[in-house]
XYZ file of N, CA, C and O in Angstrom:
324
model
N 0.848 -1.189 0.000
C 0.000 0.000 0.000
C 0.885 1.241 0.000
O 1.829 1.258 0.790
N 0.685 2.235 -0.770
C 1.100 3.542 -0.853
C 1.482 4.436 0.347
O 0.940 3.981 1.354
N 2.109 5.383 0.579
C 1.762 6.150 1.558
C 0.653 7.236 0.997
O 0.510 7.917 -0.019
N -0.256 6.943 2.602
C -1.265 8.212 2.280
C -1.099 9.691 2.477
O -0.290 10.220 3.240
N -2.222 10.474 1.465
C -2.337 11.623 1.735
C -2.018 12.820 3.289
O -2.871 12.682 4.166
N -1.405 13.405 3.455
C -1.616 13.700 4.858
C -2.297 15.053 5.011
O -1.965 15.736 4.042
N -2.902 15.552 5.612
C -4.085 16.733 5.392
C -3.114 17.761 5.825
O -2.353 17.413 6.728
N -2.948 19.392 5.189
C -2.262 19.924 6.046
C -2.320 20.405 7.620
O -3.319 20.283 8.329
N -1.591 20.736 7.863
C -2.212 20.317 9.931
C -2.397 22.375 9.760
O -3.119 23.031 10.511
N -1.933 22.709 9.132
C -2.306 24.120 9.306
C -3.963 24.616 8.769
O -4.586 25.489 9.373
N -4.408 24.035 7.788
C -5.709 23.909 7.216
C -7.055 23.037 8.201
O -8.280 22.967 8.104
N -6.190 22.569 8.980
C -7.179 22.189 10.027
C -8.044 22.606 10.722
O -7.460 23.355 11.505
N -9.466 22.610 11.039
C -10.407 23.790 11.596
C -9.807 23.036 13.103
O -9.151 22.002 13.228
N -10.425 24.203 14.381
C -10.488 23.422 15.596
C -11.344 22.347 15.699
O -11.015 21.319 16.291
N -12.748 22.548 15.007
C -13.534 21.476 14.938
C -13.226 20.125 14.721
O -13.521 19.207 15.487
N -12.542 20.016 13.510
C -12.348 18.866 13.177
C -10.754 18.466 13.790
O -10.226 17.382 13.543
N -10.230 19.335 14.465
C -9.042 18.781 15.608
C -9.989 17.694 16.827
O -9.751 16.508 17.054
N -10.914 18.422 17.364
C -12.071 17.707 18.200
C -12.405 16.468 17.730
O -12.292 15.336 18.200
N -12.877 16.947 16.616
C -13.470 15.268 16.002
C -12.685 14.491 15.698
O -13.171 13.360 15.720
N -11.239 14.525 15.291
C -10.240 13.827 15.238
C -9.578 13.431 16.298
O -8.837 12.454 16.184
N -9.697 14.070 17.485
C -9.135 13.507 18.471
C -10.371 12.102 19.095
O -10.175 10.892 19.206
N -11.427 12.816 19.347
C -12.497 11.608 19.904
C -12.692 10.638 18.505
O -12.642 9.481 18.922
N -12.824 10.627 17.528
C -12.794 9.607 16.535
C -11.601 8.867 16.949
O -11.916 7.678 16.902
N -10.270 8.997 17.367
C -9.341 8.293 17.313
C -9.529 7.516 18.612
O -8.900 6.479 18.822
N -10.455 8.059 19.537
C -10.910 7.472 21.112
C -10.069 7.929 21.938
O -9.606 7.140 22.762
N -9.697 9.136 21.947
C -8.662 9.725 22.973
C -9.016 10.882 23.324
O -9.343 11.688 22.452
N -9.040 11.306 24.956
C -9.499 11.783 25.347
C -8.408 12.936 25.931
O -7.317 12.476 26.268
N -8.637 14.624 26.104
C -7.599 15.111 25.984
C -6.304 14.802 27.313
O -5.164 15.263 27.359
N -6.854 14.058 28.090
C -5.962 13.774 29.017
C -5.265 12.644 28.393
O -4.042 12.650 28.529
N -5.788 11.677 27.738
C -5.325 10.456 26.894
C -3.614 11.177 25.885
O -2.446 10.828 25.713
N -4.521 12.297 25.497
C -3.341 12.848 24.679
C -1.907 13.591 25.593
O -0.687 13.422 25.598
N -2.670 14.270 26.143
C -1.470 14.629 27.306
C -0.248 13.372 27.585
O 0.983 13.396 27.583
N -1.199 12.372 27.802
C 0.021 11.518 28.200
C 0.613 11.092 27.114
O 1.822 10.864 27.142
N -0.102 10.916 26.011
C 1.105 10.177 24.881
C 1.971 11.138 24.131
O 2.925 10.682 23.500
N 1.685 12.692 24.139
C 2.501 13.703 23.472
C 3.074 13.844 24.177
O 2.325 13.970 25.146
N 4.605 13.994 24.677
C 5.072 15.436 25.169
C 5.136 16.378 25.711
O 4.938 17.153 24.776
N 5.295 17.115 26.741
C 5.206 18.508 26.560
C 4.048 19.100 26.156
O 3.984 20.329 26.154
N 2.421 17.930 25.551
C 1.410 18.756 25.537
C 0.688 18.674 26.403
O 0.386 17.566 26.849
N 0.110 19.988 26.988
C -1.077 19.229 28.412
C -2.210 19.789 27.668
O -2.295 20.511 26.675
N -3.433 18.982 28.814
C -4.815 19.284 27.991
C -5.461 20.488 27.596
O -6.477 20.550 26.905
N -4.498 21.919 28.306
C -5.243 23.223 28.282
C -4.300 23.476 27.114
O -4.182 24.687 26.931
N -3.464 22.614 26.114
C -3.202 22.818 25.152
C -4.025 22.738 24.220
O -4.500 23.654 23.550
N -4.294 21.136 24.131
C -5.546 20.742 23.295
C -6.948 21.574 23.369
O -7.570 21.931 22.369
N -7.272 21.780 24.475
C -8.270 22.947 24.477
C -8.378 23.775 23.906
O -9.378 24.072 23.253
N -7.209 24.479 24.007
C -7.102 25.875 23.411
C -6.893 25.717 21.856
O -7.204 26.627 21.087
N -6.253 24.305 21.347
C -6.825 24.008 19.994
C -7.422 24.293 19.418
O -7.355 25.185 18.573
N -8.715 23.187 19.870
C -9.658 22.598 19.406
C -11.075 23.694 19.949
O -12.245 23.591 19.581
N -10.423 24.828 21.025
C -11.551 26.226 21.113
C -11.468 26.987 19.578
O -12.344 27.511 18.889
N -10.216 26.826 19.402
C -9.179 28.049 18.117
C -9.348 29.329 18.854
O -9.760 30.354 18.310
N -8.990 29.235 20.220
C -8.456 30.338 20.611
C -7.180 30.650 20.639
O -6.832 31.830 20.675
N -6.367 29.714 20.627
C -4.747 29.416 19.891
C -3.869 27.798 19.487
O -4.030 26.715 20.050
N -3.005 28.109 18.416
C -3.125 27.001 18.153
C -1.106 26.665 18.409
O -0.245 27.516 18.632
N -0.894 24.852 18.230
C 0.276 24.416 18.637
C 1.106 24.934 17.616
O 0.730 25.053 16.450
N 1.871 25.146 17.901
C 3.749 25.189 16.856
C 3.104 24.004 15.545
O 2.279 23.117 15.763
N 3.480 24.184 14.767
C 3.261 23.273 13.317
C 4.267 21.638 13.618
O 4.082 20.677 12.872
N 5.329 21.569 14.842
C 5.447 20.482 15.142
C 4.809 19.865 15.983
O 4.802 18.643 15.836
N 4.057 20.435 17.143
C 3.127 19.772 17.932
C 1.830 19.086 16.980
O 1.611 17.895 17.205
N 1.095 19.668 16.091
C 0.095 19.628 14.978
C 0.199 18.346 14.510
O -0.637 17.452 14.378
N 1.693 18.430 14.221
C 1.794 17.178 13.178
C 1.968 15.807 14.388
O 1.426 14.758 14.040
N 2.694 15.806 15.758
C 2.318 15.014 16.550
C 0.967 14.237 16.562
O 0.575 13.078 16.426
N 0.530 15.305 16.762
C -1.376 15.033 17.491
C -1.719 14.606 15.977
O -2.218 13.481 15.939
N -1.593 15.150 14.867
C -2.006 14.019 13.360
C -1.267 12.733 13.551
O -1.822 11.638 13.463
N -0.363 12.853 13.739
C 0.097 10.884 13.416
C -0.329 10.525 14.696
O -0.617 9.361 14.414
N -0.605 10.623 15.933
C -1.200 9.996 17.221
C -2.911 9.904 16.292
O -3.218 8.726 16.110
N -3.563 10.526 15.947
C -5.014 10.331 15.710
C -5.000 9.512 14.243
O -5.838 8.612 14.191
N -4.220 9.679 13.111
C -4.237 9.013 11.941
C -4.088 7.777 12.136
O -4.833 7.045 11.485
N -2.815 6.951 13.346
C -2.760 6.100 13.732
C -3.468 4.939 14.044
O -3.104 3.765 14.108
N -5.212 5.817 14.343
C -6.283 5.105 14.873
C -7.376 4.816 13.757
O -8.054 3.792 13.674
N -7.414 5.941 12.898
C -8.190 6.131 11.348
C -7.663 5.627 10.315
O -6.472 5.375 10.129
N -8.761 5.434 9.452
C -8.679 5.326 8.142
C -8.320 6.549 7.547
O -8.601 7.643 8.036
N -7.484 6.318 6.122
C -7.454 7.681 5.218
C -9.459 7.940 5.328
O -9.882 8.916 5.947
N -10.033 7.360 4.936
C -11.401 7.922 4.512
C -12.033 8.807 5.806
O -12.807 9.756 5.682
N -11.642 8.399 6.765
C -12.234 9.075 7.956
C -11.349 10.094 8.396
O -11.965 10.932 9.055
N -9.913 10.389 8.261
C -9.164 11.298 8.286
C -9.612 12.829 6.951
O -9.498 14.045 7.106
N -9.998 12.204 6.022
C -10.479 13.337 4.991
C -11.946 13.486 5.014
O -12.356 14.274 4.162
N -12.636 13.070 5.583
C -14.373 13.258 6.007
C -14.124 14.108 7.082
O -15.030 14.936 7.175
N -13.279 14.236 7.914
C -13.493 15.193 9.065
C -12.574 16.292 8.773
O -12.757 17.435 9.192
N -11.779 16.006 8.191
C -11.161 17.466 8.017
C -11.432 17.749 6.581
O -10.579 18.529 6.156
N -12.380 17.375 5.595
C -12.809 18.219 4.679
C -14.138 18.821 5.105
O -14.443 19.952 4.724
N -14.777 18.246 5.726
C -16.269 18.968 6.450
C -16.343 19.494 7.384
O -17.375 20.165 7.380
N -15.884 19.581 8.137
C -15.503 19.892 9.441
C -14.506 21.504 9.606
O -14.116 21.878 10.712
């Protein structure tokens, strides 16, 4: 199989940061622990779009949630969303 498409993490709404995180079944404390250096009033402040991570944190939190998805469900939420 190919490598897939990857959505840009900057084109990302907060919305569909949300829906990508609970689609993947992780909850923002879930994420806290598997990123880094991110805590949940990070993800919050995401997925509010009251501010958003460095373009390397972004791409973290995409391969932690792509990990769990399909390409088809990775481009249904961040093309509608």
């Amino acid at each position: 199989m190919g490598e897939r498409a990857r959505p840009d993490v900057e084109a990302i709404s907060p919305d569909a940061w949300r829906l990508l995180r609970v689609a993947a079944g992780f909850s923002q404390r879930d994420v806290e622990r598997e990123v880094d250096e991110v805590m949940q009033a990070h993800i919050s402040m995401l997925e509010s779009g009251t501010r958003a991570l460095s373009v390397d944190r972004r791409e973290q939190l995409l391969d932690l949630y792509v990990a769990e998805l399909t390409a088809e469900q990775v481009d249904a939420l961040v093309e509608h969303f």
